[in-house]
Amino acid sequence: MNMTRGNGKQPMDKVIVRLRGGLGNQLFCYAAGRRLAWANRAELIMDHITGFERDHLYLRRYMLDKFNITARLASPSERLEPLGRYRRYLAKRVSRILPYNKSRYIEQKGIEFDARILQLRFKGTLYLDGYWQSEGYFCDIEDIIRQDLIIKSPGDEANQEMARRIEDSMNPVCVHMRWFNNATAQADHYDHNLPKDYYQNAVKKIQALVTSPCFFVFSEDIDAARHALGRFDDKFIFVNHNRGDEEAYADLWLMKQCRHFIIANSTFSWWGAWLGGSKGKVVIAPDIYLKGIAGWGFRGLIPEAWLLIPAGNKA
């Protein structure tokens, strides 16, 4: 596609956003890039390859094809191929010695919200590389983001039936339980897994705030979820028919149809809660600070309207 300005001659400015991580992180990458392109009247282009080439542990891949996104995918030259790894390294080195507003390769520093990007104006081509895990990067175009992230409805009967059960419930509550490090039924002992008290206290809080809640539990490990819920187990509907990254979008589609949310330390359920519900929704998030690749609790991550419940003192 040959994008030009109104005079038909000058090439259009470009934001090339490097997607990475699972579905939740890819959505954050997209939303930050979309807002930066919007603010600069630039074309948004998605690098759907290079952020996954070295992911030998999780084997993630591009997962945004089930959304109402019209941005095109990057060509090999726009991905800095050939020798992309080395050319990105050089681009980063150059950008580190330039003033922020002169850089053409914006690499995220740390994980906390960085407001500088909101004022960034540029001409030509700009690369955006990071996770950008905050609604602060795109909340001023919330309506555009919500329109872009409409999810294509899964056509199978299992998901359609579950959607009907959610719709028929008076107050459906999404509960997402994320387990790290090969969780088992004793998953609350593993690093980054939330203690079961968090989920149990969150359920009690919802019951105090919401009339006749019906809980729908989403988890990649249902046995660990049952263990964590303990005596609350019989009050929940467990949603476990969607499997793997291929069907993650279908779980997100179901989650966002709930009215209220109990989320894990997970960008996946963060997006379920942000996209779903109504203006009066209750969203409960874990109040915990975690470092590393699955960091949580840093500045800018949790929207102000969401409720925080303590989830241990890990660091």
PDB file of C-alpha atoms in Angstrom:
ATOM      1  CA  MET A   1       0.000   0.000   0.000  1.00  0.00           C
ATOM      2  CA  ASN A   2       1.425   3.385  -1.015  1.00  0.00           C
ATOM      3  CA  MET A   3       0.186   5.834   1.608  1.00  0.00           C
ATOM      4  CA  THR A   4       0.506   9.524   0.676  1.00  0.00           C
ATOM      5  CA  ARG A   5      -0.658  12.833   2.071  1.00  0.00           C
ATOM      6  CA  GLY A   6      -3.486  14.846   0.580  1.00  0.00           C
ATOM      7  CA  ASN A   7      -1.354  16.238  -2.247  1.00  0.00           C
ATOM      8  CA  GLY A   8      -0.666  12.706  -3.455  1.00  0.00           C
ATOM      9  CA  LYS A   9       3.094  13.253  -3.504  1.00  0.00           C
ATOM     10  CA  GLN A  10       4.563  13.345  -0.011  1.00  0.00           C
ATOM     11  CA  PRO A  11       4.760   9.902   1.687  1.00  0.00           C
ATOM     12  CA  MET A  12       2.681   9.590   4.818  1.00  0.00           C
ATOM     13  CA  ASP A  13       4.430   9.487   8.194  1.00  0.00           C
ATOM     14  CA  LYS A  14       4.511   6.045   9.809  1.00  0.00           C
ATOM     15  CA  VAL A  15       4.433   4.525  13.280  1.00  0.00           C
ATOM     16  CA  ILE A  16       5.745   0.966  13.168  1.00  0.00           C
ATOM     17  CA  VAL A  17       4.814  -0.728  16.434  1.00  0.00           C
ATOM     18  CA  ARG A  18       6.662  -3.885  17.430  1.00  0.00           C
ATOM     19  CA  LEU A  19       4.166  -6.383  18.853  1.00  0.00           C
ATOM     20  CA  ARG A  20       5.291  -8.814  21.527  1.00  0.00           C
ATOM     21  CA  GLY A  21       4.082 -11.076  24.327  1.00  0.00           C
ATOM     22  CA  GLY A  22       0.706 -12.758  24.689  1.00  0.00           C
ATOM     23  CA  LEU A  23      -2.654 -11.349  23.649  1.00  0.00           C
ATOM     24  CA  GLY A  24      -2.927  -8.865  26.533  1.00  0.00           C
ATOM     25  CA  ASN A  25       0.509  -7.403  25.895  1.00  0.00           C
ATOM     26  CA  GLN A  26      -0.079  -7.220  22.148  1.00  0.00           C
ATOM     27  CA  LEU A  27      -3.220  -5.195  22.818  1.00  0.00           C
ATOM     28  CA  PHE A  28      -1.238  -2.730  24.932  1.00  0.00           C
ATOM     29  CA  CYS A  29       1.393  -2.416  22.182  1.00  0.00           C
ATOM     30  CA  TYR A  30      -1.311  -1.803  19.603  1.00  0.00           C
ATOM     31  CA  ALA A  31      -3.233   0.751  21.665  1.00  0.00           C
ATOM     32  CA  ALA A  32      -0.132   2.846  22.424  1.00  0.00           C
ATOM     33  CA  GLY A  33       0.894   2.759  18.770  1.00  0.00           C
ATOM     34  CA  ARG A  34      -2.620   3.623  17.620  1.00  0.00           C
ATOM     35  CA  ARG A  35      -2.730   6.704  19.814  1.00  0.00           C
ATOM     36  CA  LEU A  36       0.737   7.865  18.748  1.00  0.00           C
ATOM     37  CA  ALA A  37      -0.203   7.473  15.086  1.00  0.00           C
ATOM     38  CA  TRP A  38      -3.518   9.293  15.670  1.00  0.00           C
ATOM     39  CA  ALA A  39      -1.790  12.211  17.406  1.00  0.00           C
ATOM     40  CA  ASN A  40       0.637  12.582  14.502  1.00  0.00           C
ATOM     41  CA  ARG A  41      -1.820  11.850  11.687  1.00  0.00           C
ATOM     42  CA  ALA A  42       0.458   9.001  10.724  1.00  0.00           C
ATOM     43  CA  GLU A  43      -0.147   5.525   9.373  1.00  0.00           C
ATOM     44  CA  LEU A  44       0.009   2.734  11.959  1.00  0.00           C
ATOM     45  CA  ILE A  45       1.876  -0.389  10.848  1.00  0.00           C
ATOM     46  CA  MET A  46       2.219  -3.556  12.923  1.00  0.00           C
ATOM     47  CA  ASP A  47       5.482  -5.488  13.076  1.00  0.00           C
ATOM     48  CA  HIS A  48       3.954  -8.901  13.713  1.00  0.00           C
ATOM     49  CA  ILE A  49       7.169 -10.908  13.308  1.00  0.00           C
ATOM     50  CA  THR A  50      10.323  -9.654  15.039  1.00  0.00           C
ATOM     51  CA  GLY A  51       8.920  -9.445  18.577  1.00  0.00           C
ATOM     52  CA  PHE A  52       8.296 -13.202  18.544  1.00  0.00           C
ATOM     53  CA  GLU A  53      11.378 -14.544  16.774  1.00  0.00           C
ATOM     54  CA  ARG A  54      13.344 -15.108  19.982  1.00  0.00           C
ATOM     55  CA  ASP A  55      10.433 -16.267  22.140  1.00  0.00           C
ATOM     56  CA  HIS A  56      11.589 -19.852  22.569  1.00  0.00           C
ATOM     57  CA  LEU A  57       9.888 -20.273  25.962  1.00  0.00           C
ATOM     58  CA  TYR A  58       6.243 -19.276  25.364  1.00  0.00           C
ATOM     59  CA  LEU A  59       6.228 -19.545  21.547  1.00  0.00           C
ATOM     60  CA  ARG A  60       3.918 -16.546  21.233  1.00  0.00           C
ATOM     61  CA  ARG A  61       2.769 -15.299  17.840  1.00  0.00           C
ATOM     62  CA  TYR A  62       0.681 -12.522  16.339  1.00  0.00           C
ATOM     63  CA  MET A  63      -2.856 -12.745  17.778  1.00  0.00           C
ATOM     64  CA  LEU A  64      -4.712  -9.584  16.718  1.00  0.00           C
ATOM     65  CA  ASP A  65      -6.338 -10.967  13.579  1.00  0.00           C
ATOM     66  CA  LYS A  66      -9.667 -11.526  15.406  1.00  0.00           C
ATOM     67  CA  PHE A  67     -10.197  -7.829  16.120  1.00  0.00           C
ATOM     68  CA  ASN A  68     -11.670  -4.903  14.183  1.00  0.00           C
ATOM     69  CA  ILE A  69      -8.174  -3.616  13.380  1.00  0.00           C
ATOM     70  CA  THR A  70      -7.454  -2.130   9.976  1.00  0.00           C
ATOM     71  CA  ALA A  71      -3.739  -1.341  10.423  1.00  0.00           C
ATOM     72  CA  ARG A  72      -1.623  -3.258   7.943  1.00  0.00           C
ATOM     73  CA  LEU A  73       1.245  -5.627   8.683  1.00  0.00           C
ATOM     74  CA  ALA A  74       4.833  -4.470   8.192  1.00  0.00           C
ATOM     75  CA  SER A  75       6.783  -5.412   5.084  1.00  0.00           C
ATOM     76  CA  PRO A  76      10.248  -6.991   5.476  1.00  0.00           C
ATOM     77  CA  SER A  77      11.952  -3.635   4.866  1.00  0.00           C
ATOM     78  CA  GLU A  78       9.716  -1.970   7.475  1.00  0.00           C
ATOM     79  CA  ARG A  79      10.804  -4.698   9.906  1.00  0.00           C
ATOM     80  CA  LEU A  80      14.397  -3.585   9.153  1.00  0.00           C
ATOM     81  CA  GLU A  81      15.159  -6.793   7.286  1.00  0.00           C
ATOM     82  CA  PRO A  82      17.562  -8.169   6.318  1.00  0.00           C
ATOM     83  CA  LEU A  83      19.796  -8.344   9.422  1.00  0.00           C
ATOM     84  CA  GLY A  84      16.932  -6.952  11.478  1.00  0.00           C
ATOM     85  CA  ARG A  85      18.383  -7.819  14.869  1.00  0.00           C
ATOM     86  CA  TYR A  86      21.575  -5.875  14.207  1.00  0.00           C
ATOM     87  CA  ARG A  87      19.849  -2.944  12.556  1.00  0.00           C
ATOM     88  CA  ARG A  88      17.460  -2.609  15.511  1.00  0.00           C
ATOM     89  CA  TYR A  89      20.451  -2.700  17.854  1.00  0.00           C
ATOM     90  CA  LEU A  90      22.084   0.165  15.968  1.00  0.00           C
ATOM     91  CA  ALA A  91      18.820   2.113  15.855  1.00  0.00           C
ATOM     92  CA  LYS A  92      18.477   1.766  19.623  1.00  0.00           C
ATOM     93  CA  ARG A  93      22.057   2.863  20.231  1.00  0.00           C
ATOM     94  CA  VAL A  94      21.593   5.970  18.126  1.00  0.00           C
ATOM     95  CA  SER A  95      18.278   6.824  19.794  1.00  0.00           C
ATOM     96  CA  ARG A  96      19.782   6.588  23.275  1.00  0.00           C
ATOM     97  CA  ILE A  97      22.114   9.502  22.579  1.00  0.00           C
ATOM     98  CA  LEU A  98      19.468  11.695  20.919  1.00  0.00           C
ATOM     99  CA  PRO A  99      16.919  13.892  22.707  1.00  0.00           C
ATOM    100  CA  TYR A 100      13.629  12.032  23.206  1.00  0.00           C
ATOM    101  CA  ASN A 101      11.753  14.187  20.686  1.00  0.00           C
ATOM    102  CA  LYS A 102      14.445  13.599  18.057  1.00  0.00           C
ATOM    103  CA  SER A 103      14.579   9.835  18.382  1.00  0.00           C
ATOM    104  CA  ARG A 104      13.128   7.672  15.637  1.00  0.00           C
ATOM    105  CA  TYR A 105      13.304   4.451  17.628  1.00  0.00           C
ATOM    106  CA  ILE A 106      11.347   4.851  20.894  1.00  0.00           C
ATOM    107  CA  GLU A 107      12.298   2.063  23.273  1.00  0.00           C
ATOM    108  CA  GLN A 108      10.404   1.917  26.556  1.00  0.00           C
ATOM    109  CA  LYS A 109      12.521   2.627  29.643  1.00  0.00           C
ATOM    110  CA  GLY A 110      11.314   0.572  32.596  1.00  0.00           C
ATOM    111  CA  ILE A 111       7.670  -0.421  32.903  1.00  0.00           C
ATOM    112  CA  GLU A 112       6.029   2.532  34.680  1.00  0.00           C
ATOM    113  CA  PHE A 113       3.883   5.032  32.787  1.00  0.00           C
ATOM    114  CA  ASP A 114       5.992   7.531  30.833  1.00  0.00           C
ATOM    115  CA  ALA A 115       3.979  10.596  29.816  1.00  0.00           C
ATOM    116  CA  ARG A 116       6.625  11.873  27.386  1.00  0.00           C
ATOM    117  CA  ILE A 117       5.195   9.801  24.572  1.00  0.00           C
ATOM    118  CA  LEU A 118       1.921  11.716  24.714  1.00  0.00           C
ATOM    119  CA  GLN A 119       3.647  14.919  23.597  1.00  0.00           C
ATOM    120  CA  LEU A 120       5.840  13.265  20.975  1.00  0.00           C
ATOM    121  CA  ARG A 121       5.545  14.739  17.495  1.00  0.00           C
ATOM    122  CA  PHE A 122       7.585  13.540  14.537  1.00  0.00           C
ATOM    123  CA  LYS A 123       7.918  13.400  10.768  1.00  0.00           C
ATOM    124  CA  GLY A 124       8.924  10.390   8.718  1.00  0.00           C
ATOM    125  CA  THR A 125       9.052   6.897  10.218  1.00  0.00           C
ATOM    126  CA  LEU A 126       9.110   6.157  13.938  1.00  0.00           C
ATOM    127  CA  TYR A 127       9.561   2.749  15.594  1.00  0.00           C
ATOM    128  CA  LEU A 128       7.791   1.983  18.871  1.00  0.00           C
ATOM    129  CA  ASP A 129       9.215  -0.844  20.984  1.00  0.00           C
ATOM    130  CA  GLY A 130       7.909  -1.733  24.461  1.00  0.00           C
ATOM    131  CA  TYR A 131       4.939  -3.088  26.402  1.00  0.00           C
ATOM    132  CA  TRP A 132       3.241   0.253  27.287  1.00  0.00           C
ATOM    133  CA  GLN A 133       1.011  -1.265  29.974  1.00  0.00           C
ATOM    134  CA  SER A 134      -1.168   1.674  30.989  1.00  0.00           C
ATOM    135  CA  GLU A 135      -4.410   3.183  29.756  1.00  0.00           C
ATOM    136  CA  GLY A 136      -2.621   6.505  30.133  1.00  0.00           C
ATOM    137  CA  TYR A 137      -1.061   5.899  26.722  1.00  0.00           C
ATOM    138  CA  PHE A 138      -4.440   5.851  24.959  1.00  0.00           C
ATOM    139  CA  CYS A 139      -7.291   6.927  27.274  1.00  0.00           C
ATOM    140  CA  ASP A 140      -7.826  10.172  25.339  1.00  0.00           C
ATOM    141  CA  ILE A 141      -8.916   8.115  22.306  1.00  0.00           C
ATOM    142  CA  GLU A 142     -10.839   5.517  24.306  1.00  0.00           C
ATOM    143  CA  ASP A 143     -13.747   5.400  21.842  1.00  0.00           C
ATOM    144  CA  ILE A 144     -11.391   4.703  18.931  1.00  0.00           C
ATOM    145  CA  ILE A 145      -9.595   1.941  20.830  1.00  0.00           C
ATOM    146  CA  ARG A 146     -12.869   0.298  21.835  1.00  0.00           C
ATOM    147  CA  GLN A 147     -14.064   0.368  18.232  1.00  0.00           C
ATOM    148  CA  ASP A 148     -10.785  -1.119  16.983  1.00  0.00           C
ATOM    149  CA  LEU A 149     -10.878  -3.868  19.601  1.00  0.00           C
ATOM    150  CA  ILE A 150     -14.326  -5.211  18.860  1.00  0.00           C
ATOM    151  CA  ILE A 151     -13.763  -8.972  18.822  1.00  0.00           C
ATOM    152  CA  LYS A 152     -15.072 -11.201  16.068  1.00  0.00           C
ATOM    153  CA  SER A 153     -17.692 -13.535  17.500  1.00  0.00           C
ATOM    154  CA  PRO A 154     -16.615 -17.204  17.720  1.00  0.00           C
ATOM    155  CA  GLY A 155     -18.969 -19.262  15.614  1.00  0.00           C
ATOM    156  CA  ASP A 156     -18.917 -22.529  17.572  1.00  0.00           C
ATOM    157  CA  GLU A 157     -21.842 -23.664  19.706  1.00  0.00           C
ATOM    158  CA  ALA A 158     -19.853 -24.006  22.964  1.00  0.00           C
ATOM    159  CA  ASN A 159     -18.948 -20.308  23.009  1.00  0.00           C
ATOM    160  CA  GLN A 160     -22.373 -19.197  21.832  1.00  0.00           C
ATOM    161  CA  GLU A 161     -24.035 -21.242  24.578  1.00  0.00           C
ATOM    162  CA  MET A 162     -21.717 -19.822  27.236  1.00  0.00           C
ATOM    163  CA  ALA A 163     -22.437 -16.315  25.955  1.00  0.00           C
ATOM    164  CA  ARG A 164     -26.157 -16.989  26.399  1.00  0.00           C
ATOM    165  CA  ARG A 165     -25.578 -18.142  29.985  1.00  0.00           C
ATOM    166  CA  ILE A 166     -23.656 -14.959  30.721  1.00  0.00           C
ATOM    167  CA  GLU A 167     -26.355 -12.799  29.124  1.00  0.00           C
ATOM    168  CA  ASP A 168     -29.119 -14.578  31.054  1.00  0.00           C
ATOM    169  CA  SER A 169     -27.405 -13.982  34.406  1.00  0.00           C
ATOM    170  CA  MET A 170     -28.537 -11.020  36.492  1.00  0.00           C
ATOM    171  CA  ASN A 171     -25.011  -9.910  37.370  1.00  0.00           C
ATOM    172  CA  PRO A 172     -22.369 -12.026  35.622  1.00  0.00           C
ATOM    173  CA  VAL A 173     -18.907 -11.682  37.187  1.00  0.00           C
ATOM    174  CA  CYS A 174     -15.776 -12.670  35.309  1.00  0.00           C
ATOM    175  CA  VAL A 175     -13.111 -14.263  37.509  1.00  0.00           C
ATOM    176  CA  HIS A 176      -9.779 -14.753  35.798  1.00  0.00           C
ATOM    177  CA  MET A 177      -7.173 -16.895  37.556  1.00  0.00           C
ATOM    178  CA  ARG A 178      -3.701 -16.906  36.066  1.00  0.00           C
ATOM    179  CA  TRP A 179      -1.072 -19.449  37.104  1.00  0.00           C
ATOM    180  CA  PHE A 180       2.625 -19.167  36.421  1.00  0.00           C
ATOM    181  CA  ASN A 181       5.490 -21.665  36.519  1.00  0.00           C
ATOM    182  CA  ASN A 182       3.635 -24.904  35.737  1.00  0.00           C
ATOM    183  CA  ALA A 183       0.902 -24.544  38.339  1.00  0.00           C
ATOM    184  CA  THR A 184      -0.583 -27.590  40.078  1.00  0.00           C
ATOM    185  CA  ALA A 185      -3.347 -27.886  42.636  1.00  0.00           C
ATOM    186  CA  GLN A 186      -0.915 -26.297  45.095  1.00  0.00           C
ATOM    187  CA  ALA A 187      -0.258 -23.440  42.674  1.00  0.00           C
ATOM    188  CA  ASP A 188      -0.325 -20.688  45.291  1.00  0.00           C
ATOM    189  CA  HIS A 189       3.217 -21.644  46.315  1.00  0.00           C
ATOM    190  CA  TYR A 190       4.773 -20.697  42.962  1.00  0.00           C
ATOM    191  CA  ASP A 191       6.423 -17.379  42.190  1.00  0.00           C
ATOM    192  CA  HIS A 192       4.003 -14.728  40.847  1.00  0.00           C
ATOM    193  CA  ASN A 193       0.905 -16.834  41.589  1.00  0.00           C
ATOM    194  CA  LEU A 194      -1.587 -14.898  43.706  1.00  0.00           C
ATOM    195  CA  PRO A 195      -2.498 -16.443  47.071  1.00  0.00           C
ATOM    196  CA  LYS A 196      -5.916 -18.055  47.257  1.00  0.00           C
ATOM    197  CA  ASP A 197      -6.937 -15.532  49.935  1.00  0.00           C
ATOM    198  CA  TYR A 198      -6.943 -12.842  47.260  1.00  0.00           C
ATOM    199  CA  TYR A 199      -9.582 -14.621  45.197  1.00  0.00           C
ATOM    200  CA  GLN A 200     -11.662 -15.577  48.213  1.00  0.00           C
ATOM    201  CA  ASN A 201     -11.629 -12.025  49.583  1.00  0.00           C
ATOM    202  CA  ALA A 202     -12.447 -10.647  46.141  1.00  0.00           C
ATOM    203  CA  VAL A 203     -15.471 -12.963  45.919  1.00  0.00           C
ATOM    204  CA  LYS A 204     -16.677 -11.729  49.325  1.00  0.00           C
ATOM    205  CA  LYS A 205     -16.249  -8.120  48.196  1.00  0.00           C
ATOM    206  CA  ILE A 206     -18.288  -8.714  45.058  1.00  0.00           C
ATOM    207  CA  GLN A 207     -21.006 -10.419  47.078  1.00  0.00           C
ATOM    208  CA  ALA A 208     -21.176  -7.344  49.314  1.00  0.00           C
ATOM    209  CA  LEU A 209     -21.396  -4.910  46.409  1.00  0.00           C
ATOM    210  CA  VAL A 210     -23.379  -6.757  43.734  1.00  0.00           C
ATOM    211  CA  THR A 211     -26.880  -8.222  43.864  1.00  0.00           C
ATOM    212  CA  SER A 212     -27.131 -11.912  42.939  1.00  0.00           C
ATOM    213  CA  PRO A 213     -23.718 -12.290  41.306  1.00  0.00           C
ATOM    214  CA  CYS A 214     -23.081 -15.276  39.064  1.00  0.00           C
ATOM    215  CA  PHE A 215     -19.366 -16.101  38.784  1.00  0.00           C
ATOM    216  CA  PHE A 216     -17.766 -17.298  35.556  1.00  0.00           C
ATOM    217  CA  VAL A 217     -14.221 -18.588  36.078  1.00  0.00           C
ATOM    218  CA  PHE A 218     -11.617 -18.463  33.330  1.00  0.00           C
ATOM    219  CA  SER A 219      -8.255 -20.153  33.846  1.00  0.00           C
ATOM    220  CA  GLU A 220      -5.636 -22.169  31.995  1.00  0.00           C
ATOM    221  CA  ASP A 221      -5.561 -24.534  35.002  1.00  0.00           C
ATOM    222  CA  ILE A 222      -9.060 -25.319  36.274  1.00  0.00           C
ATOM    223  CA  ASP A 223      -7.782 -27.711  38.967  1.00  0.00           C
ATOM    224  CA  ALA A 224      -5.675 -24.926  40.464  1.00  0.00           C
ATOM    225  CA  ALA A 225      -8.671 -22.582  40.231  1.00  0.00           C
ATOM    226  CA  ARG A 226     -10.922 -25.019  42.115  1.00  0.00           C
ATOM    227  CA  HIS A 227      -8.261 -25.414  44.793  1.00  0.00           C
ATOM    228  CA  ALA A 228      -7.933 -21.661  45.258  1.00  0.00           C
ATOM    229  CA  LEU A 229     -11.677 -21.087  45.490  1.00  0.00           C
ATOM    230  CA  GLY A 230     -12.144 -23.786  48.119  1.00  0.00           C
ATOM    231  CA  ARG A 231     -15.560 -23.651  49.726  1.00  0.00           C
ATOM    232  CA  PHE A 232     -16.790 -21.186  47.110  1.00  0.00           C
ATOM    233  CA  ASP A 233     -16.360 -23.796  44.386  1.00  0.00           C
ATOM    234  CA  ASP A 234     -20.068 -24.642  44.032  1.00  0.00           C
ATOM    235  CA  LYS A 235     -20.960 -21.011  43.328  1.00  0.00           C
ATOM    236  CA  PHE A 236     -18.997 -20.860  40.082  1.00  0.00           C
ATOM    237  CA  ILE A 237     -19.344 -21.797  36.444  1.00  0.00           C
ATOM    238  CA  PHE A 238     -15.974 -22.908  35.073  1.00  0.00           C
ATOM    239  CA  VAL A 239     -15.218 -21.931  31.497  1.00  0.00           C
ATOM    240  CA  ASN A 240     -12.533 -24.234  30.134  1.00  0.00           C
ATOM    241  CA  HIS A 241     -13.525 -25.258  26.614  1.00  0.00           C
ATOM    242  CA  ASN A 242     -11.212 -22.790  24.825  1.00  0.00           C
ATOM    243  CA  ARG A 243      -7.628 -24.047  24.606  1.00  0.00           C
ATOM    244  CA  GLY A 244      -4.302 -22.396  23.911  1.00  0.00           C
ATOM    245  CA  ASP A 245      -3.359 -19.186  22.152  1.00  0.00           C
ATOM    246  CA  GLU A 246      -5.457 -20.053  19.109  1.00  0.00           C
ATOM    247  CA  GLU A 247      -8.662 -19.664  21.134  1.00  0.00           C
ATOM    248  CA  ALA A 248      -7.572 -16.993  23.627  1.00  0.00           C
ATOM    249  CA  TYR A 249      -9.579 -14.376  21.753  1.00  0.00           C
ATOM    250  CA  ALA A 250     -12.737 -16.447  22.368  1.00  0.00           C
ATOM    251  CA  ASP A 251     -12.180 -16.392  26.134  1.00  0.00           C
ATOM    252  CA  LEU A 252     -11.621 -12.632  25.971  1.00  0.00           C
ATOM    253  CA  TRP A 253     -14.838 -12.294  23.946  1.00  0.00           C
ATOM    254  CA  LEU A 254     -16.737 -14.132  26.681  1.00  0.00           C
ATOM    255  CA  MET A 255     -15.020 -12.304  29.537  1.00  0.00           C
ATOM    256  CA  LYS A 256     -15.872  -8.854  28.214  1.00  0.00           C
ATOM    257  CA  GLN A 257     -19.561  -9.751  28.143  1.00  0.00           C
ATOM    258  CA  CYS A 258     -19.616  -9.955  31.941  1.00  0.00           C
ATOM    259  CA  ARG A 259     -20.699  -6.914  33.994  1.00  0.00           C
ATOM    260  CA  HIS A 260     -18.160  -7.126  36.815  1.00  0.00           C
ATOM    261  CA  PHE A 261     -14.621  -8.473  37.103  1.00  0.00           C
ATOM    262  CA  ILE A 262     -12.109 -10.082  39.434  1.00  0.00           C
ATOM    263  CA  ILE A 263      -8.813 -10.046  37.592  1.00  0.00           C
ATOM    264  CA  ALA A 264      -5.485 -11.762  38.124  1.00  0.00           C
ATOM    265  CA  ASN A 265      -2.044 -10.200  37.795  1.00  0.00           C
ATOM    266  CA  SER A 266      -2.530 -10.584  34.072  1.00  0.00           C
ATOM    267  CA  THR A 267      -2.749  -8.156  31.170  1.00  0.00           C
ATOM    268  CA  PHE A 268      -5.178 -10.605  29.562  1.00  0.00           C
ATOM    269  CA  SER A 269      -7.815 -10.162  32.262  1.00  0.00           C
ATOM    270  CA  TRP A 270      -6.902  -6.454  32.515  1.00  0.00           C
ATOM    271  CA  TRP A 271      -8.194  -6.110  28.959  1.00  0.00           C
ATOM    272  CA  GLY A 272     -11.268  -8.222  29.664  1.00  0.00           C
ATOM    273  CA  ALA A 273     -12.184  -5.821  32.467  1.00  0.00           C
ATOM    274  CA  TRP A 274     -11.294  -2.667  30.508  1.00  0.00           C
ATOM    275  CA  LEU A 275     -13.240  -3.673  27.401  1.00  0.00           C
ATOM    276  CA  GLY A 276     -16.195  -5.239  29.190  1.00  0.00           C
ATOM    277  CA  GLY A 277     -18.919  -4.296  31.617  1.00  0.00           C
ATOM    278  CA  SER A 278     -20.726  -0.981  31.889  1.00  0.00           C
ATOM    279  CA  LYS A 279     -20.060   2.401  33.487  1.00  0.00           C
ATOM    280  CA  GLY A 280     -21.173   1.069  36.874  1.00  0.00           C
ATOM    281  CA  LYS A 281     -18.987  -2.034  36.762  1.00  0.00           C
ATOM    282  CA  VAL A 282     -16.978  -3.254  39.730  1.00  0.00           C
ATOM    283  CA  VAL A 283     -13.435  -4.304  38.891  1.00  0.00           C
ATOM    284  CA  ILE A 284     -11.258  -5.868  41.587  1.00  0.00           C
ATOM    285  CA  ALA A 285      -7.520  -6.096  40.970  1.00  0.00           C
ATOM    286  CA  PRO A 286      -4.676  -7.499  43.110  1.00  0.00           C
ATOM    287  CA  ASP A 287      -2.779  -4.973  45.204  1.00  0.00           C
ATOM    288  CA  ILE A 288       0.679  -6.464  44.903  1.00  0.00           C
ATOM    289  CA  TYR A 289       4.031  -5.364  43.520  1.00  0.00           C
ATOM    290  CA  LEU A 290       5.887  -7.885  41.378  1.00  0.00           C
ATOM    291  CA  LYS A 291       9.096  -7.400  39.450  1.00  0.00           C
ATOM    292  CA  GLY A 292      10.350  -9.070  36.296  1.00  0.00           C
ATOM    293  CA  ILE A 293       8.803  -9.999  32.980  1.00  0.00           C
ATOM    294  CA  ALA A 294       5.410 -10.532  34.640  1.00  0.00           C
ATOM    295  CA  GLY A 295       5.637  -7.309  36.642  1.00  0.00           C
ATOM    296  CA  TRP A 296       2.551  -5.949  38.370  1.00  0.00           C
ATOM    297  CA  GLY A 297       1.490  -3.041  40.546  1.00  0.00           C
ATOM    298  CA  PHE A 298       3.692  -0.395  38.934  1.00  0.00           C
ATOM    299  CA  ARG A 299       2.598   3.208  38.432  1.00  0.00           C
ATOM    300  CA  GLY A 300      -0.032   3.633  35.735  1.00  0.00           C
ATOM    301  CA  LEU A 301      -1.152   0.020  35.443  1.00  0.00           C
ATOM    302  CA  ILE A 302      -4.419   0.036  37.415  1.00  0.00           C
ATOM    303  CA  PRO A 303      -7.168   2.527  36.443  1.00  0.00           C
ATOM    304  CA  GLU A 304      -8.259   4.752  39.320  1.00  0.00           C
ATOM    305  CA  ALA A 305     -11.847   3.464  39.393  1.00  0.00           C
ATOM    306  CA  TRP A 306     -10.811  -0.137  40.018  1.00  0.00           C
ATOM    307  CA  LEU A 307     -10.739  -1.574  43.538  1.00  0.00           C
ATOM    308  CA  LEU A 308      -7.535  -3.024  44.964  1.00  0.00           C
ATOM    309  CA  ILE A 309      -7.433  -5.982  47.345  1.00  0.00           C
ATOM    310  CA  PRO A 310      -4.162  -7.024  49.033  1.00  0.00           C
ATOM    311  CA  ALA A 311      -2.571 -10.090  47.500  1.00  0.00           C
ATOM    312  CA  GLY A 312       0.545 -10.725  49.568  1.00  0.00           C
ATOM    313  CA  ASN A 313       3.843  -8.948  49.901  1.00  0.00           C
ATOM    314  CA  LYS A 314       5.954 -10.431  47.117  1.00  0.00           C
ATOM    315  CA  ALA A 315       8.614  -8.211  45.581  1.00  0.00           C
TER     316      ALA A 315
END
